Amino acid sequence: MTSATTLPARLSALLPDLSPWRSSADFRLLWVQGLVTYFGSFMALIALPLQIKELTGSPLAVGAMGAVELVPLVVFGLYGGALADSADRRKVILGTEAGLGLLALVLLVNAAMPDPMLWPLYLVAGGVSALAGLQRPALDSLIARIVPHDQLTAAAALNSLRWQFGAITGPAVAGLVVAYAGHATAYTVTVVTFTVSVLLCLRLAPAPPAEHARKPSLRGIAEGAGYAWSRPVLLGTYAIDLAAMFFAFPNTIFPFLADELDAEWSLGLMYAAGSVGSLVLGLTSGWTSRVRRHGLFVVFGATAWGLAIAAAGWFSNVWLVLVCLAVAGAGDMLSGLGRSTIWNQTIPEELRGRLAGIEVLSYSVGPQLGQVRAGAMAGWTGTRSAIWTGGVACVASVALLAAALPKLLTYDSETDADAVRRRQSSPSGV
C-alpha cells in the first residue's frame, strides 16, 4: 500500500514546477510570446543555411554565417546589456521584435524573386544577430524582476521547455516546408509569427529602469565586465559554455553530415534531436527545483554534451547519431539550467542588464564561432572528423576550466555570499 501511494508522488515530483506560471501574469505572457517567436525563428534558422547551401554548395559559405553574425552580436549584445539597465525593458523587447519581423520580410521578398541573391542572406543574418544582441539582455534580465527568487530554477526549466518545443517543431516542419513548398513559404510563416509576437508584447506591463539608472556608456559596460571578472563562479559559467559551443556546435554542417550518411531525409531530425533530449529532461525537471549545487549542473551538463557530440561524429549509423544528438541536448539543457539559475540568483538588480549582455555573448558567440570552426574543419578534414574531434576538445576544455575555477563546483545557493545578498535584497522574495 505504501509503495502504491508513494510511486505516483515520486513520479509527480519529476514533473515541471509550474509555480512561476501561476504566480506571474507577465511570465505567462512572455512564455506564450516566446513560444510563438521560437517556432518562426527556427523555421528561418533552417531555411537560411539550406538556401545558402543550394546557392553555393560550399560548407565554408554556410559556416561563414557565423563570421557575419559575430561582430554585430558582440557589439550590440554589450550595448543591449547597458540599454536594459537604463531603458524600459518592455519597449526594448517590443522594438527589436518588430525589427526582426521586418528582416524576415526581407528574406521573404528575396526568396520570391526568380533568382534569389546571396548577399541579402548574409545581410539579414548580421541584422538578426544585432537585434538579438539588443533584445536578449532585456528579456533575460526581466525574468528575475517578475519571478520570485525561489522559483528561478523552475522558471528556467519552463523557459527551456518552451524553447525546446519550438526547436523541435520548427526544424521538423521547416525541413518539410522547404522541401515541398520552398523557402518563401518558410519565411512567410516566420513573418506571421513575429507579427503575433509583437501583438503579445504590447500587453506586457512596463518595466522601467531603476530611479538613478545611468545612460548606456562604455564606463557602465566596463563596470559590468569588472563585476563579472571578480566573480569566479560567473566566470566559470561563461567560460565553460563558450568553450563547449566553440568546440562542439556542428549544426551548420548537418546538411553535409546527412549527405555523407546517405540519409538526406534525416536533416530535420538532426536539427530537432538535441531539442528532443532537452525536452525529455525538461519534462522531468521537477527535481531540479530542490537542488542547491547548480555549478555541478554546468560542469556535468557540458561534459555530457561534449561526449555525446564526439560519439555522434564517430558513428556511421544515422539512428545512433540521432540518439547521440538527443543525449547532447539533455546535457546542454542541464548546463543551461545551472547557468541561468546562478545568474539570476547572484547578480544584483542594478547590474542585471549589463551582466545579461555578457551572458548573451557567452552563450551566443560560442555557437557563432563554432559554426566557423565546424565549417572550416569540415572543409579541411571531413565532416565527421570535424564533429568528433570537436566533442573531444570540448570535454578536455571543460575539465581544465573546472580545475582552474573550483568555486563553480562548490557553489551552493544557500551559502554563496552573492546569492544570500541577492535574496535578502529582493522585495517580497522577487
XYZ file of C-alpha atoms in Angstrom, residues 87-419:
333
model
C 15.519 51.927 -20.548
C 12.083 50.379 -20.253
C 12.777 46.705 -20.988
C 9.288 46.247 -22.449
C 9.986 48.901 -25.100
C 13.336 47.308 -25.962
C 11.712 43.907 -26.424
C 8.853 45.326 -28.478
C 11.075 47.373 -30.805
C 13.549 44.593 -31.509
C 10.789 42.063 -32.095
C 9.274 44.363 -34.722
C 12.700 44.763 -36.341
C 13.174 41.004 -36.528
C 9.822 40.726 -38.281
C 10.936 43.258 -40.902
C 14.139 41.305 -41.564
C 12.076 38.146 -42.046
C 10.089 40.089 -44.637
C 13.346 40.862 -46.491
C 14.102 37.137 -46.652
C 10.616 36.501 -47.997
C 10.961 39.116 -50.750
C 14.381 37.792 -51.771
C 13.183 34.173 -51.849
C 10.200 35.151 -54.005
C 12.499 36.584 -56.716
C 13.137 34.472 -59.851
C 16.859 34.423 -58.995
C 17.369 34.907 -55.229
C 20.561 36.760 -54.341
C 23.180 35.573 -51.857
C 24.249 38.855 -50.251
C 20.852 39.664 -48.677
C 21.050 36.392 -46.775
C 24.290 37.440 -45.096
C 22.964 40.962 -44.572
C 19.865 39.672 -42.784
C 21.956 37.217 -40.757
C 24.025 40.132 -39.465
C 20.931 42.239 -38.786
C 19.213 39.431 -36.889
C 22.361 38.989 -34.803
C 22.421 42.715 -33.956
C 18.751 42.838 -32.933
C 19.059 39.618 -30.932
C 22.025 41.146 -29.122
C 19.919 44.172 -28.233
C 16.909 42.128 -27.163
C 18.236 39.219 -25.143
C 19.622 41.218 -22.186
C 16.253 42.918 -21.751
C 14.431 39.593 -21.932
C 16.808 37.728 -19.647
C 17.091 40.470 -17.045
C 13.306 40.808 -16.871
C 12.819 37.278 -15.506
C 14.408 37.971 -12.119
C 12.107 41.002 -11.725
C 8.827 39.208 -12.447
C 9.543 35.770 -10.876
C 10.055 35.136 -7.114
C 13.633 34.288 -6.101
C 12.853 30.725 -5.021
C 11.169 29.978 -8.370
C 14.062 30.961 -10.654
C 15.211 27.407 -11.420
C 11.615 26.424 -12.199
C 11.288 29.468 -14.477
C 14.483 28.498 -16.296
C 13.143 24.969 -16.802
C 9.805 26.228 -18.147
C 11.540 28.660 -20.497
C 13.749 25.852 -21.727
C 10.693 23.680 -22.379
C 9.226 26.492 -24.445
C 12.460 26.857 -26.408
C 12.741 23.108 -26.979
C 9.196 22.852 -28.280
C 9.978 25.500 -30.861
C 13.327 23.873 -31.620
C 11.638 20.528 -32.275
C 8.615 21.626 -34.266
C 10.364 24.469 -36.109
C 13.166 22.437 -37.751
C 10.953 19.402 -38.353
C 8.271 21.481 -40.078
C 10.838 23.702 -41.806
C 12.535 20.736 -43.449
C 9.209 19.626 -44.916
C 8.120 23.158 -45.844
C 11.371 23.955 -47.664
C 11.391 20.592 -49.439
C 7.801 20.720 -50.642
C 6.767 24.396 -50.606
C 10.023 26.330 -50.928
C 11.967 28.863 -48.898
C 9.429 31.635 -49.470
C 6.726 29.707 -47.628
C 9.038 29.103 -44.668
C 9.852 32.803 -44.471
C 6.147 33.654 -44.702
C 5.498 31.597 -41.585
C 8.324 33.481 -39.854
C 6.800 36.860 -40.724
C 3.395 35.793 -39.393
C 4.823 34.545 -36.084
C 6.707 37.790 -35.469
C 3.538 39.756 -36.145
C 1.695 37.737 -33.499
C 4.638 38.160 -31.130
C 4.550 41.952 -31.416
C 0.849 41.965 -30.561
C 1.540 39.884 -27.450
C 4.446 42.124 -26.374
C 2.099 45.108 -26.418
C 0.279 43.546 -23.454
C 3.364 43.349 -21.221
C 3.453 45.629 -18.191
C 6.005 48.483 -18.357
C 9.427 47.605 -16.929
C 11.109 50.970 -16.286
C 14.749 51.199 -15.159
C 15.884 51.952 -11.617
C 15.353 55.530 -10.440
C 19.021 56.517 -10.672
C 19.901 54.453 -13.748
C 22.597 55.920 -15.966
C 22.543 56.188 -19.752
C 24.369 53.444 -21.701
C 28.110 54.125 -21.756
C 31.437 52.378 -22.155
C 32.112 53.085 -18.491
C 28.905 51.324 -17.493
C 29.708 48.334 -19.703
C 33.203 48.174 -18.178
C 31.659 48.263 -14.696
C 29.558 45.216 -15.522
C 32.546 43.394 -17.035
C 34.607 44.205 -13.930
C 31.947 42.711 -11.677
C 31.841 39.513 -13.760
C 35.630 39.251 -13.754
C 35.691 39.495 -9.951
C 33.296 36.552 -9.539
C 34.922 33.132 -10.268
C 31.536 31.413 -10.264
C 30.214 33.694 -13.008
C 33.473 33.394 -14.948
C 33.132 29.624 -14.836
C 29.616 29.672 -16.283
C 30.673 31.962 -19.126
C 33.928 30.184 -19.957
C 32.562 26.636 -19.910
C 29.616 27.498 -22.129
C 31.837 29.409 -24.551
C 34.302 26.510 -24.804
C 31.580 23.882 -25.192
C 29.876 25.739 -28.018
C 33.095 26.709 -29.802
C 34.405 23.166 -29.974
C 31.180 21.158 -30.205
C 28.492 23.071 -32.100
C 28.335 21.309 -35.503
C 24.780 22.299 -36.523
C 25.920 24.305 -39.516
C 27.379 21.204 -41.216
C 24.400 18.934 -40.558
C 23.319 19.198 -44.243
C 26.684 17.699 -45.239
C 26.543 15.059 -42.494
C 23.139 13.921 -43.747
C 24.556 13.635 -47.268
C 27.604 11.674 -46.050
C 25.412 9.213 -44.131
C 23.230 8.818 -47.242
C 20.253 9.986 -45.183
C 19.141 13.320 -46.601
C 15.704 12.665 -45.108
C 17.210 12.907 -41.613
C 18.296 16.558 -41.805
C 15.284 17.970 -39.990
C 15.598 15.220 -37.361
C 19.255 16.115 -36.804
C 18.342 19.700 -36.052
C 15.497 18.593 -33.791
C 17.207 15.679 -31.980
C 19.048 17.828 -29.447
C 15.820 19.533 -28.530
C 14.115 16.168 -28.047
C 16.724 15.280 -25.435
C 16.329 18.668 -23.788
C 12.560 18.284 -23.813
C 12.743 14.921 -22.059
C 14.915 16.429 -19.346
C 12.621 19.442 -19.116
C 9.522 17.282 -18.712
C 11.205 15.516 -15.792
C 12.805 18.639 -14.304
C 10.774 18.906 -11.094
C 13.713 17.614 -9.058
C 15.948 20.479 -10.213
C 13.988 22.979 -8.088
C 15.275 21.180 -4.984
C 18.967 21.254 -5.964
C 21.360 23.832 -4.461
C 24.646 22.900 -6.219
C 23.933 24.450 -9.593
C 27.617 24.687 -10.553
C 27.648 20.898 -10.839
C 24.845 21.206 -13.399
C 27.073 23.426 -15.526
C 30.111 21.121 -15.454
C 28.327 17.763 -15.757
C 25.966 19.024 -18.453
C 28.749 20.480 -20.619
C 30.784 17.278 -20.252
C 27.831 15.146 -21.333
C 27.309 17.490 -24.293
C 30.898 17.058 -25.481
C 30.935 13.274 -25.071
C 27.680 12.872 -26.974
C 28.799 15.151 -29.831
C 32.031 13.158 -30.117
C 30.027 9.947 -30.366
C 27.704 11.490 -32.973
C 30.713 12.224 -35.178
C 32.144 8.754 -34.701
C 29.086 6.623 -35.511
C 28.094 5.960 -39.112
C 24.565 4.712 -38.357
C 22.175 7.626 -38.658
C 19.881 6.392 -35.873
C 22.783 6.159 -33.434
C 23.805 9.656 -34.496
C 20.309 10.945 -33.722
C 20.356 9.278 -30.281
C 23.724 10.880 -29.521
C 22.420 14.292 -30.546
C 19.430 13.806 -28.235
C 21.740 12.953 -25.319
C 23.810 16.032 -26.156
C 20.670 18.163 -25.963
C 19.851 16.832 -22.492
C 23.364 17.680 -21.332
C 23.115 21.166 -22.794
C 19.839 21.821 -21.008
C 21.246 20.647 -17.676
C 24.174 23.018 -18.086
C 21.820 25.806 -19.154
C 19.630 25.376 -16.063
C 22.694 25.717 -13.874
C 23.945 28.830 -15.653
C 20.582 30.587 -15.689
C 19.910 29.877 -12.020
C 23.338 31.076 -10.898
C 22.994 34.273 -12.936
C 19.553 35.117 -11.583
C 20.407 34.140 -8.005
C 23.628 36.124 -7.659
C 23.635 39.226 -9.888
C 22.341 42.474 -8.272
C 19.395 44.193 -9.956
C 21.324 47.359 -10.867
C 23.818 45.302 -12.913
C 21.445 42.698 -14.278
C 21.084 44.181 -17.764
C 24.824 44.638 -18.307
C 25.592 41.172 -16.988
C 22.818 39.799 -19.202
C 24.683 41.364 -22.132
C 27.769 39.391 -21.148
C 25.604 36.301 -20.780
C 24.372 36.791 -24.347
C 27.965 36.755 -25.525
C 28.805 33.647 -23.512
C 26.006 31.530 -24.973
C 25.768 33.147 -28.424
C 29.315 33.968 -29.507
C 30.345 30.372 -28.865
C 27.878 28.915 -31.398
C 28.789 31.586 -33.958
C 32.497 30.802 -33.637
C 31.588 27.128 -33.530
C 29.893 27.415 -36.912
C 33.040 28.901 -38.394
C 35.222 26.239 -36.762
C 32.971 23.375 -37.874
C 32.687 24.655 -41.447
C 36.442 25.206 -41.784
C 37.323 21.854 -40.204
C 34.799 20.011 -42.359
C 36.333 21.510 -45.495
C 39.811 20.533 -44.296
C 39.442 17.129 -42.576
C 35.929 15.978 -43.475
C 32.526 16.378 -41.862
C 32.550 13.532 -39.334
C 36.110 14.245 -38.232
C 35.218 17.887 -37.608
C 32.386 16.738 -35.327
C 34.082 14.094 -33.179
C 37.337 15.993 -32.662
C 35.307 18.996 -31.529
C 33.489 16.871 -28.955
C 36.763 15.564 -27.541
C 38.176 19.100 -27.354
C 35.016 20.219 -25.529
C 35.411 17.593 -22.802
C 39.098 18.438 -22.318
C 38.435 22.186 -22.089
C 35.581 21.739 -19.567
C 37.843 19.625 -17.353
C 40.611 22.227 -17.455
C 38.240 25.117 -16.688
C 36.579 23.269 -13.803
C 40.001 22.617 -12.294
C 41.027 26.254 -12.746
C 37.776 27.632 -11.242
C 36.914 25.286 -8.352
C 34.412 27.719 -6.783
C 31.997 26.843 -9.567
C 31.956 23.209 -8.431
C 31.376 24.185 -4.784
C 28.653 26.780 -5.475
C 25.713 26.386 -3.065
C 22.696 28.675 -3.387
C 22.101 28.601 0.383
C 25.608 29.667 1.395
C 27.079 31.621 -1.531
C 27.552 35.232 -0.376
C 26.207 36.812 -3.586
C 23.143 34.547 -3.638
